[in-house]
XYZ file of C-alpha atoms in Angstrom:
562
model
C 275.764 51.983 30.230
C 272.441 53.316 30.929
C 269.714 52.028 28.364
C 267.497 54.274 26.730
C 263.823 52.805 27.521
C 260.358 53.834 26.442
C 257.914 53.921 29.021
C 255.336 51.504 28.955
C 251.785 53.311 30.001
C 251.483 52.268 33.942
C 249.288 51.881 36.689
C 248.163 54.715 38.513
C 247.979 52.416 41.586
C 251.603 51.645 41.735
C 252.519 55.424 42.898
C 251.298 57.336 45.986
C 253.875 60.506 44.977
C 254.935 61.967 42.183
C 258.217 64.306 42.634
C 258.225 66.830 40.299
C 260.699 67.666 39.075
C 262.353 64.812 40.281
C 264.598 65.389 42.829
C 268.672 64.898 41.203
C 271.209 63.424 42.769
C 275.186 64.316 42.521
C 276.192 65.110 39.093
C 278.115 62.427 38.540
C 278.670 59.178 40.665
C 278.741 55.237 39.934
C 274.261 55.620 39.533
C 274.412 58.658 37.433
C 271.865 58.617 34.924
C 269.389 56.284 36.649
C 266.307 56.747 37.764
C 265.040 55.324 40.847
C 261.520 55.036 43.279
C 261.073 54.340 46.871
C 258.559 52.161 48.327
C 256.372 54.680 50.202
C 257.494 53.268 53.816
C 261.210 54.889 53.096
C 261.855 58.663 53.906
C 262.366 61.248 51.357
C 262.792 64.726 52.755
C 259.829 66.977 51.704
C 257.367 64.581 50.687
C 255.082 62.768 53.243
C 256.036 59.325 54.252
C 252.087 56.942 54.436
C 252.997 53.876 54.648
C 249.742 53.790 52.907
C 247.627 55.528 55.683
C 246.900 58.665 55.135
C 246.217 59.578 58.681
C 249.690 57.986 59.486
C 251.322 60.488 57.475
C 254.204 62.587 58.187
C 256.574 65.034 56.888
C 260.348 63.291 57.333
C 262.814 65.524 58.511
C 265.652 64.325 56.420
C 266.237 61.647 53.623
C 266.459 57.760 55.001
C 270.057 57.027 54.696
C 270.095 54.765 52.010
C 268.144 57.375 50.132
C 271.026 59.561 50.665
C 273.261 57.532 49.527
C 272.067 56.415 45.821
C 271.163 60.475 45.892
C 275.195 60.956 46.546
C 275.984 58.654 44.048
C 274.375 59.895 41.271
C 270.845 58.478 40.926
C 267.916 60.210 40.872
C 264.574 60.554 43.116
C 261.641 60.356 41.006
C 258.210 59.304 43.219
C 257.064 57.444 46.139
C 255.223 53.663 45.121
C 252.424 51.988 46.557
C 252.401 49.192 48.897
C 250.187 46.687 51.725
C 249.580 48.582 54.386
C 251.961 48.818 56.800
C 254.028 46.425 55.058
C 251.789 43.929 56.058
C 251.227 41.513 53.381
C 252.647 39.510 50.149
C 249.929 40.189 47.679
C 249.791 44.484 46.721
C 246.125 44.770 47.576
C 246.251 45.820 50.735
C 245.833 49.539 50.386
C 243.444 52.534 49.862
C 245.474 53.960 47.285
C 244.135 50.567 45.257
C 245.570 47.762 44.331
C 248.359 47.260 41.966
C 248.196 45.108 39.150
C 250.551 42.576 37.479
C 252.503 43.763 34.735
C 251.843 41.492 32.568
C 248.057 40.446 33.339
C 246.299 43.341 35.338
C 243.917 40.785 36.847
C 246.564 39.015 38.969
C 248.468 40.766 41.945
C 251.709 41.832 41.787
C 252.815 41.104 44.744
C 253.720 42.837 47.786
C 254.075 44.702 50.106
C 256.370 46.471 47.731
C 253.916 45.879 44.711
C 254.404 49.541 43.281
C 257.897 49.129 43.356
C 258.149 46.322 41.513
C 255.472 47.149 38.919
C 257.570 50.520 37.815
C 260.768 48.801 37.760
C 259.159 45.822 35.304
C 257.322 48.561 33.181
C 260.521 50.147 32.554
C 259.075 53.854 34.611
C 262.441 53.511 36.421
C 265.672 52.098 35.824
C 265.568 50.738 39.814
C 263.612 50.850 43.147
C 263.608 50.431 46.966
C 261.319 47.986 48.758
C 261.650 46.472 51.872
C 261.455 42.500 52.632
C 260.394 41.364 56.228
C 258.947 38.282 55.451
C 259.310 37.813 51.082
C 258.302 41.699 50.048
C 261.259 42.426 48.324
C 261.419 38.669 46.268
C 257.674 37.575 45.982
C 256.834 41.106 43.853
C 260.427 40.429 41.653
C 259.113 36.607 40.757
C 255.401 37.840 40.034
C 256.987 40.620 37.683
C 259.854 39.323 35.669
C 262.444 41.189 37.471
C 265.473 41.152 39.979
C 265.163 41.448 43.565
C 268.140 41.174 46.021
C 267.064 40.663 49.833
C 270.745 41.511 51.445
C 271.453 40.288 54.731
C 270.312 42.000 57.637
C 271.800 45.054 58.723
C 273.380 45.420 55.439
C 271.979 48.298 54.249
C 270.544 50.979 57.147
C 266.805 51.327 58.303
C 267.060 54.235 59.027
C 264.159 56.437 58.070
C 262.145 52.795 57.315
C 259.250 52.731 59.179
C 259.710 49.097 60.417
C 257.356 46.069 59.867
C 258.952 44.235 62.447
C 262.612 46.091 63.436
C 264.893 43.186 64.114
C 264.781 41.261 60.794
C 263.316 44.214 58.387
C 265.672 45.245 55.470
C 265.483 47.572 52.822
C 265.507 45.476 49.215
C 266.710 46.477 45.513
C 264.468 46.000 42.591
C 265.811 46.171 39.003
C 265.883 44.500 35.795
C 269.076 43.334 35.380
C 271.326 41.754 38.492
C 274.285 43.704 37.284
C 271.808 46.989 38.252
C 270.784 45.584 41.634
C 274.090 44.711 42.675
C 275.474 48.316 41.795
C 272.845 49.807 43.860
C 273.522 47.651 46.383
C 277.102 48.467 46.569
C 276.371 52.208 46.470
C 273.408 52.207 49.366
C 275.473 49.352 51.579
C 277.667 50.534 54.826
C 277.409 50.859 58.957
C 274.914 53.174 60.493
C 275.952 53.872 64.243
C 272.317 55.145 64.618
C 270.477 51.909 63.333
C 270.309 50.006 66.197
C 270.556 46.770 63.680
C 272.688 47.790 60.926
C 276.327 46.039 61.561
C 279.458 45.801 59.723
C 279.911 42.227 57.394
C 282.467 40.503 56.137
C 280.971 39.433 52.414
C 282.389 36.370 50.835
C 284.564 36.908 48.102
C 284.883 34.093 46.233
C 282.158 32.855 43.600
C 280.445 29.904 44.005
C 282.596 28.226 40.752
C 281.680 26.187 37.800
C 280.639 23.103 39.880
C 278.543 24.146 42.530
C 275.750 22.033 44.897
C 272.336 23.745 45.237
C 269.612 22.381 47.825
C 266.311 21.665 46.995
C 263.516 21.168 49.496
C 262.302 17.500 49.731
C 258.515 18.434 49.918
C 257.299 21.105 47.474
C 254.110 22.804 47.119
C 252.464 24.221 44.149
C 248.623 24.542 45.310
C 247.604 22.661 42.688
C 249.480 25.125 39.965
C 250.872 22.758 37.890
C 252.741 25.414 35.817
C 253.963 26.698 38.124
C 255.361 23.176 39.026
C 256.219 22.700 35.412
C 258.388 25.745 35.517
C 260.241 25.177 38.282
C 261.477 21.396 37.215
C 262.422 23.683 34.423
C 264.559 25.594 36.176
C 265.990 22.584 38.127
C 267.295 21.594 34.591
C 269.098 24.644 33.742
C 270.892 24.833 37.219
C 271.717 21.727 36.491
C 273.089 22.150 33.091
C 274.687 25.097 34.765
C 277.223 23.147 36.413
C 275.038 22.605 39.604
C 274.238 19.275 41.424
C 271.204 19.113 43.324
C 270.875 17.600 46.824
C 267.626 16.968 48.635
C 267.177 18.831 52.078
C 264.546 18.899 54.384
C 262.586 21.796 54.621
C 261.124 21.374 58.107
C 262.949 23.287 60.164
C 262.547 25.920 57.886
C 258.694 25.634 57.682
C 258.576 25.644 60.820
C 260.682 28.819 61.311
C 258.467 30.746 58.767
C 255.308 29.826 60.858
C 256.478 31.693 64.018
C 256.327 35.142 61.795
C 253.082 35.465 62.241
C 251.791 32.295 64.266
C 253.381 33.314 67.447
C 254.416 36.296 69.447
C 256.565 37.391 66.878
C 253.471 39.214 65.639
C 254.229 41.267 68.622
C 256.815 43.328 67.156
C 254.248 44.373 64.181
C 252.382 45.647 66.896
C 255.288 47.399 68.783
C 256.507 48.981 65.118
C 253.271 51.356 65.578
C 251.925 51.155 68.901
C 251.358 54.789 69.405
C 249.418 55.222 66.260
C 247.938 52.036 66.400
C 246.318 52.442 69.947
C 244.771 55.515 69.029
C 244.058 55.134 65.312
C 243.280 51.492 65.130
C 240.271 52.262 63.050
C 242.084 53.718 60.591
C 243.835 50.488 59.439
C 242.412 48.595 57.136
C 241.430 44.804 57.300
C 242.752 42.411 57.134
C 246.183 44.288 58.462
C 244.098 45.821 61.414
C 243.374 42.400 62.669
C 247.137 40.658 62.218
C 248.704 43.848 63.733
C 245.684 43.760 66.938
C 246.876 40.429 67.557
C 250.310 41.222 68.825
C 248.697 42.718 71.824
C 247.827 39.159 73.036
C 251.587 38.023 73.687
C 253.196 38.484 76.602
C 256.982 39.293 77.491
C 257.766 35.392 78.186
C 255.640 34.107 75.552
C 258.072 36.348 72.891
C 260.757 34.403 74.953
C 259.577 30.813 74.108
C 259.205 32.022 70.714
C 262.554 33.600 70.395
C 264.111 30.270 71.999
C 262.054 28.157 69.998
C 262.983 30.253 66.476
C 266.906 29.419 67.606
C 266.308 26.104 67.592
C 264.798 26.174 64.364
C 267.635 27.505 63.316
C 270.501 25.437 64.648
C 268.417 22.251 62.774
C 268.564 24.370 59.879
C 272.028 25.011 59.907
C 273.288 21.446 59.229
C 271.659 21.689 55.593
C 275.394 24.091 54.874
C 277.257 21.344 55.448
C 276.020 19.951 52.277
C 275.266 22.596 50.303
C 276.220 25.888 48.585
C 273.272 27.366 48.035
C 269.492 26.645 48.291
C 267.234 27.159 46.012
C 263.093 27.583 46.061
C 260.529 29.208 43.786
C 260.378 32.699 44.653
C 256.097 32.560 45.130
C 254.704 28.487 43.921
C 251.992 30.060 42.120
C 249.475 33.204 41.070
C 246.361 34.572 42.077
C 244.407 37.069 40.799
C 243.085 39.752 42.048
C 239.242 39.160 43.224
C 240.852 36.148 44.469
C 242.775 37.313 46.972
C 240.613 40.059 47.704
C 237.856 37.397 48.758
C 240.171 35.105 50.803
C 243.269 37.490 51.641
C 244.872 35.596 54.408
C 245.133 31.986 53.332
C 246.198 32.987 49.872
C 248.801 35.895 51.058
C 250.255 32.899 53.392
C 250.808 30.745 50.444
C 252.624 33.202 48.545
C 255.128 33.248 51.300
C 255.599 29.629 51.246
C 259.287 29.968 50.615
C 259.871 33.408 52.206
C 259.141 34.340 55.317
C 262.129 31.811 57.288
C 264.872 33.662 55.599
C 265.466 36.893 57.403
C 264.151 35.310 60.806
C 267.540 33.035 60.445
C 269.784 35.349 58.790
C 270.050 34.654 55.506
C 270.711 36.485 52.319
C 268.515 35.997 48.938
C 267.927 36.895 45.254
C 265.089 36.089 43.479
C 266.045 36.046 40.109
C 263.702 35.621 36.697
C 263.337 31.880 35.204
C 260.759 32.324 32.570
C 257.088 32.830 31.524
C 254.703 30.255 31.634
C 251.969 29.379 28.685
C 249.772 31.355 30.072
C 252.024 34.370 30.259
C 252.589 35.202 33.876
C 256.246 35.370 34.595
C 257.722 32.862 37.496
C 260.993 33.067 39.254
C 263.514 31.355 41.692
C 265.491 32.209 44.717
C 268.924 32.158 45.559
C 269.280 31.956 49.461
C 272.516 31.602 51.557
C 273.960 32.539 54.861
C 274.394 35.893 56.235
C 277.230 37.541 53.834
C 276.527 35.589 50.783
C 275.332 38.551 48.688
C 278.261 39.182 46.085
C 278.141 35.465 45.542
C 274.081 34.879 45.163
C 274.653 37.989 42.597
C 277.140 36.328 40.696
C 275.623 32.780 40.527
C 271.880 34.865 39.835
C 273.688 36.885 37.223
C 274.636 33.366 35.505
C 271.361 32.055 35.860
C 268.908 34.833 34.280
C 271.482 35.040 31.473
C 270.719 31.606 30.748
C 267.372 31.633 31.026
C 267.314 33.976 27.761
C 264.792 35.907 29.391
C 263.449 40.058 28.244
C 263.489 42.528 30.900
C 260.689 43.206 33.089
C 257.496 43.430 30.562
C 259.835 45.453 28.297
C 260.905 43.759 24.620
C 264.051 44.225 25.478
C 267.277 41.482 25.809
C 269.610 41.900 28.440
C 272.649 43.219 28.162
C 275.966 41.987 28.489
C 277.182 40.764 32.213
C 279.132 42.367 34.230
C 281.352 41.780 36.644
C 279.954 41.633 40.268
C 281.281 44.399 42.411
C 283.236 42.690 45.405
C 283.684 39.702 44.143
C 286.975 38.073 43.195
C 287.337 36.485 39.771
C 290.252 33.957 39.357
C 293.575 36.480 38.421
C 291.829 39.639 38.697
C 293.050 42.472 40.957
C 290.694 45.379 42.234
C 291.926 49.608 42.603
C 292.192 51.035 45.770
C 292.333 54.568 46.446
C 294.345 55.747 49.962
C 294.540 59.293 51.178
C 296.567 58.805 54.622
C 298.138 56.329 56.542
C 298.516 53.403 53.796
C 300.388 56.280 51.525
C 303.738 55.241 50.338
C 306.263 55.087 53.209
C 303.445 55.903 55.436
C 302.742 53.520 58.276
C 300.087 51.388 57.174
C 301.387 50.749 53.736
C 302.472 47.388 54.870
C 299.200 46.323 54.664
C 299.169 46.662 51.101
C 302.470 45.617 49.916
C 302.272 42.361 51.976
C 298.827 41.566 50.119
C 300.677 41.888 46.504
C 299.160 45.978 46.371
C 301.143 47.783 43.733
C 301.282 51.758 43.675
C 299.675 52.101 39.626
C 298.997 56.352 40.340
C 299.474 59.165 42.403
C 296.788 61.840 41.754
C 294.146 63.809 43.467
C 290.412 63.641 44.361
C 287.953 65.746 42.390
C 287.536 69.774 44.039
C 284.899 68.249 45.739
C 286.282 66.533 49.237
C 287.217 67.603 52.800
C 289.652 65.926 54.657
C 289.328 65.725 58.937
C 292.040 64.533 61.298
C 290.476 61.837 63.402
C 291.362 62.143 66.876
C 292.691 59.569 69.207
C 293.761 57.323 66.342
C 296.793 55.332 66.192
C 298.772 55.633 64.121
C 297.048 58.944 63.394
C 294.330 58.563 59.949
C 291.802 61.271 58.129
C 288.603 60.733 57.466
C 287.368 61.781 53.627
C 284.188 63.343 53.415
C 282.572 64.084 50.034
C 280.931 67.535 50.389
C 278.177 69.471 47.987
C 279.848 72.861 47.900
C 283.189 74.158 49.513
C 285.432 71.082 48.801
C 289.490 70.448 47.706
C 290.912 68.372 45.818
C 292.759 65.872 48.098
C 296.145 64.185 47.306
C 295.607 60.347 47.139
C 297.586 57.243 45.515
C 295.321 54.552 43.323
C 296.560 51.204 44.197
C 295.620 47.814 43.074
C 295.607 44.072 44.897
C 294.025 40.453 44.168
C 290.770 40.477 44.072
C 291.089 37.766 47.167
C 293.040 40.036 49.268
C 290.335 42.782 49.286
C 288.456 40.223 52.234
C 291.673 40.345 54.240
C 292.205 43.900 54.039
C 288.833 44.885 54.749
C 289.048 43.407 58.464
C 291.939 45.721 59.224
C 290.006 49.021 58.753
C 288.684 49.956 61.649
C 285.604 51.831 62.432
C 284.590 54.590 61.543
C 286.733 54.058 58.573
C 285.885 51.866 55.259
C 285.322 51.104 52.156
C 283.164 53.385 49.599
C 283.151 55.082 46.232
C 285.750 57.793 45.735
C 285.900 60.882 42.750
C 289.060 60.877 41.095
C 290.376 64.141 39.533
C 289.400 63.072 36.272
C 286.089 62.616 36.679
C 286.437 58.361 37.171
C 285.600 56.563 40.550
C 287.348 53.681 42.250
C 287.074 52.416 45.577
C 288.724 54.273 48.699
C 288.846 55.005 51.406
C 285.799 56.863 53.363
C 284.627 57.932 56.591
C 280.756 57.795 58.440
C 280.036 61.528 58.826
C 279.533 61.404 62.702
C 283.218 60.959 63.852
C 284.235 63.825 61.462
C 281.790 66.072 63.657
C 285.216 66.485 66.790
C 287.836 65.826 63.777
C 289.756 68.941 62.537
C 289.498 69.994 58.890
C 293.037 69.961 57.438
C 292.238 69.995 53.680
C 293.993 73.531 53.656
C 297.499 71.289 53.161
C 296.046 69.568 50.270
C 296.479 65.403 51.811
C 297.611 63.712 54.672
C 300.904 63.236 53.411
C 301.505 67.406 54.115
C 299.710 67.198 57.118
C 301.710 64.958 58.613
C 304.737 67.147 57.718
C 303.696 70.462 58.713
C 303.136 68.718 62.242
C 306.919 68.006 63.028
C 309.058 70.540 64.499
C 311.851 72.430 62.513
């Protein structure tokens, strides 16, 4: 249920746009009723796109695609926020639209580079935002501000319309106050993009991480002399452990060592490649210190990126043994704060330590949540982060979900509890069985149905789609399938069957759709959704329209001869 929250009073420096009036999504959907901002790096048609440069600007010629998305299912556009230039930073001053402030103390950063995200989520302006995370963005400004911030794994969620930071490990990341929030945007804005060159299709795990779980903690730790920060997060170690979870020491080397090529090696190049047209001709216009880190990608050559690459893998195969012990590891989302004039009069060593436990994760393909723990004496919120492999996310939600319900915490800077937990979309829960809605070949007596039946699937309805569906023929598919395409104006209702299976099928069953089929959020005729069947909108473009015969089930009948 959608709260009803008073706005705090914010900062003016955590939005660059304004959309008035807001621009509304569908009128109903699994995110109706929320409000939501985008980190001003994402495309929203009709408003410039800054990246906080002004003379970078442009006008977008459609909607990023994750944008699209939440806007399909339900939620609605509100502003553009404010963030490091670029991208480039961990810290939220790093702009000439100003710096934003902490939510709780407006002398200390918030974090970055999606600080204006963050800030209006935690000040309750809306109910969720979009950042993006190449190196900590979308977990350092969640720990600084009390809230929830999932970092999915790469290629997850589309980049399209993102103006990258550095392409190949860049993703787009959810801010909210609650993890049952993030996760439901998640779900909503998550699927294959055939024109991302690094969005990819990923089998999640399905099974939580249980009762009795063992969480790795690195075997050095630094604070920076912060010794509440310190404090806090032997704190936290406590209620993990209290939690069910046993800790085991790991060595953080490899992963140090990872994080260190981001920016210490020709890995800077990409930065540099993300905005080489503009950059070559405009580099006055960027502001220090991001001019200088971005400059310095033009030092690299083609075979140093190539040591660098084969030196990151290596990295990464000593990194990989830690799994064999572990479940999940776990690290203080940023090991301390700084304020303002502080990092404003020694920005790079300070941004660098605020990425202490961030910037390996997407260079070896991990998934994170930073999740909050609680507030120090002195008032400024800290957090922790969840990290595991690449397809982790429903179960770093679920264990997160656990944690920040134990922790007792408020929302954001809001006086306001959380509210009950929910269950975690995709996730299997011991006995529990998920809906499924069909609309061709896995129809009773249909060709596919076996796919169902043999995974314990039991027919529970037969009913339609809501009026507001079109349903293609794909061609060249065997046996033949539709594709279901959700449509603004001009739609059917759609014959379909709601069916349901264990929860720990739903893994199974996923790796037998094939592209450009899969699995989304589908309009009943009664005005609920479930999950069902959908299709990406390019292969319906050579697909013929049969929704005149009302499903695939009459179709399929009025093609066989008399």
């Amino acid at each position: 249920m959608v709260q009803n929250i008073t706005q705090k009073a914010g900062a003016p420096q955590a939005w660059i746009e304004h959309i008035e009036p807001p621009l509304a999504g569908s009128a109903s959907g699994p995110l109706a009723g929320l409000r939501f901002a985008i980190k001003d790096n994402i495309d929203a048609f009709g408003w410039p796109t800054t990246a906080a440069c002004k003379e970078f600007a442009y006008l977008p010629k459609a909607h990023a695609s994750v944008v699209q998305k939440l806007l399909d299912s339900g939620a609605t556009l509100v502003g553009k926020t404010n963030l490091d230039q670029f991208a480039c930073g961990l810290n939220g001053t790093r702009s000439p639209y100003g710096a934003v402030p902490n939510a709780f103390n407006p002398d200390y950063v918030s974090g970055g580079s999606s600080a204006g995200s963050a800030y209006v989520v935690a000040n309750g302006e809306v109910d969720f935002s979009l950042g993006t995370d190449t190196a900590g963005s979308g977990r350092v400004p969640a720990g600084l501000n009390n809230i929830v911030g999932i970092k999915p794994s790469k290629g997850l969620l589309s980049t399209r319309g993102v103006v990258p930071a550095a392409q190949s490990v860049d993703c787009v990341s959810i801010f909210a106050r609650t993890v049952d929030v993030a996760a439901r945007v998640l779900q909503a804005a998550m699927g294959p993009d055939v024109q991302d060159p690094y969005s990819r299709t990923l089998q999640l795990a399905s099974q939580p991480f249980g009762k009795s779980f063992r969480f790795g903690v690195p075997s050095t730790l630094e604070f920076f002399g912060d010794t509440a920060a310190e404090a806090a997060f032997a704190q936290a170690l406590e209620r993990l452990t209290a939690m069910g979870g046993v800790a085991v020491s790991i060595d953080y080397t490899p992963l140090a060592q990872a994080a260190a090529l981001l920016y210490e090696s020709a890995l800077v190049a990409e930065r540099y490649a993300a905005i080489r047209p503009f950059f070559d001709a405009h580099e006055n216009k960027v502001m220090e210190p991001v001019r200088s880190i971005i400059a310095r990608g033009r030092d690299f050559s083609a075979a140093d990126l190539c040591t660098a690459q084969a030196q990151l893998r290596a990295y990464g195969q000593q990194a990989a043994a830690m799994w064999g012990g572990i479940d999940v590891l776990l690290v203080p989302t940023a090991p301390t704060h700084y304020t303002i004039a502080a990092m404003l009069a020694n920005p790079v060593v300070l941004n660098r330590n605020l990425g202490a436990y961030t910037n390996f994760v997407n260079l070896l393909d991990y998934a994170a949540i930073s999740v909050p723990s609680s507030i120090r004496p002195d008032g400024l919120p800290f957090g922790i982060t969840f990290i595991g492999p690449c397809g982790s996310d429903w179960q770093l939600a679920e264990l997160g979900q656990r944690y920040h319900h134990a922790s007792g915490m408020l929302q954001g800077a809001l006086q306001l509890p959380l509210p009950a937990p929910e269950p975690i979309a995709g996730l299997a829960d011991s006995g529990s069985r998920m809906k499924v809605a069909v609309v061709g070949a896995h129809l009773s007596g249909m060709p596919l149905n076996g796919q169902l039946t043999e995974r314990d699937g039991r027919l529970l309805q037969a009913s339609t789609t809501s009026a507001n569906y079109r349903l293609y023929a794909l061609p060249g598919t065997v046996p033949p399938k539709p594709g279901l395409r959700r449509v603004a104006a001009g739609g059917a209702a759609i014959a379909l069957e709601v069916w349901d299976m264990p929860q720990a099928q739903i893994g199974s069953f996923l790796a037998l759709i094939p592209q450009p089929l899969g699995l989304g959020n589908v309009e009943l005729a009664d005005g609920t959704w479930v999950t069902g069947f959908i299709c990406e909108g390019h292969a319906l473009e050579a697909a013929q329209d049969v929704s005149e015969h009302g499903g695939w089930r009459a179709y399929v009948a009025s093609r066989k001869p008399n």
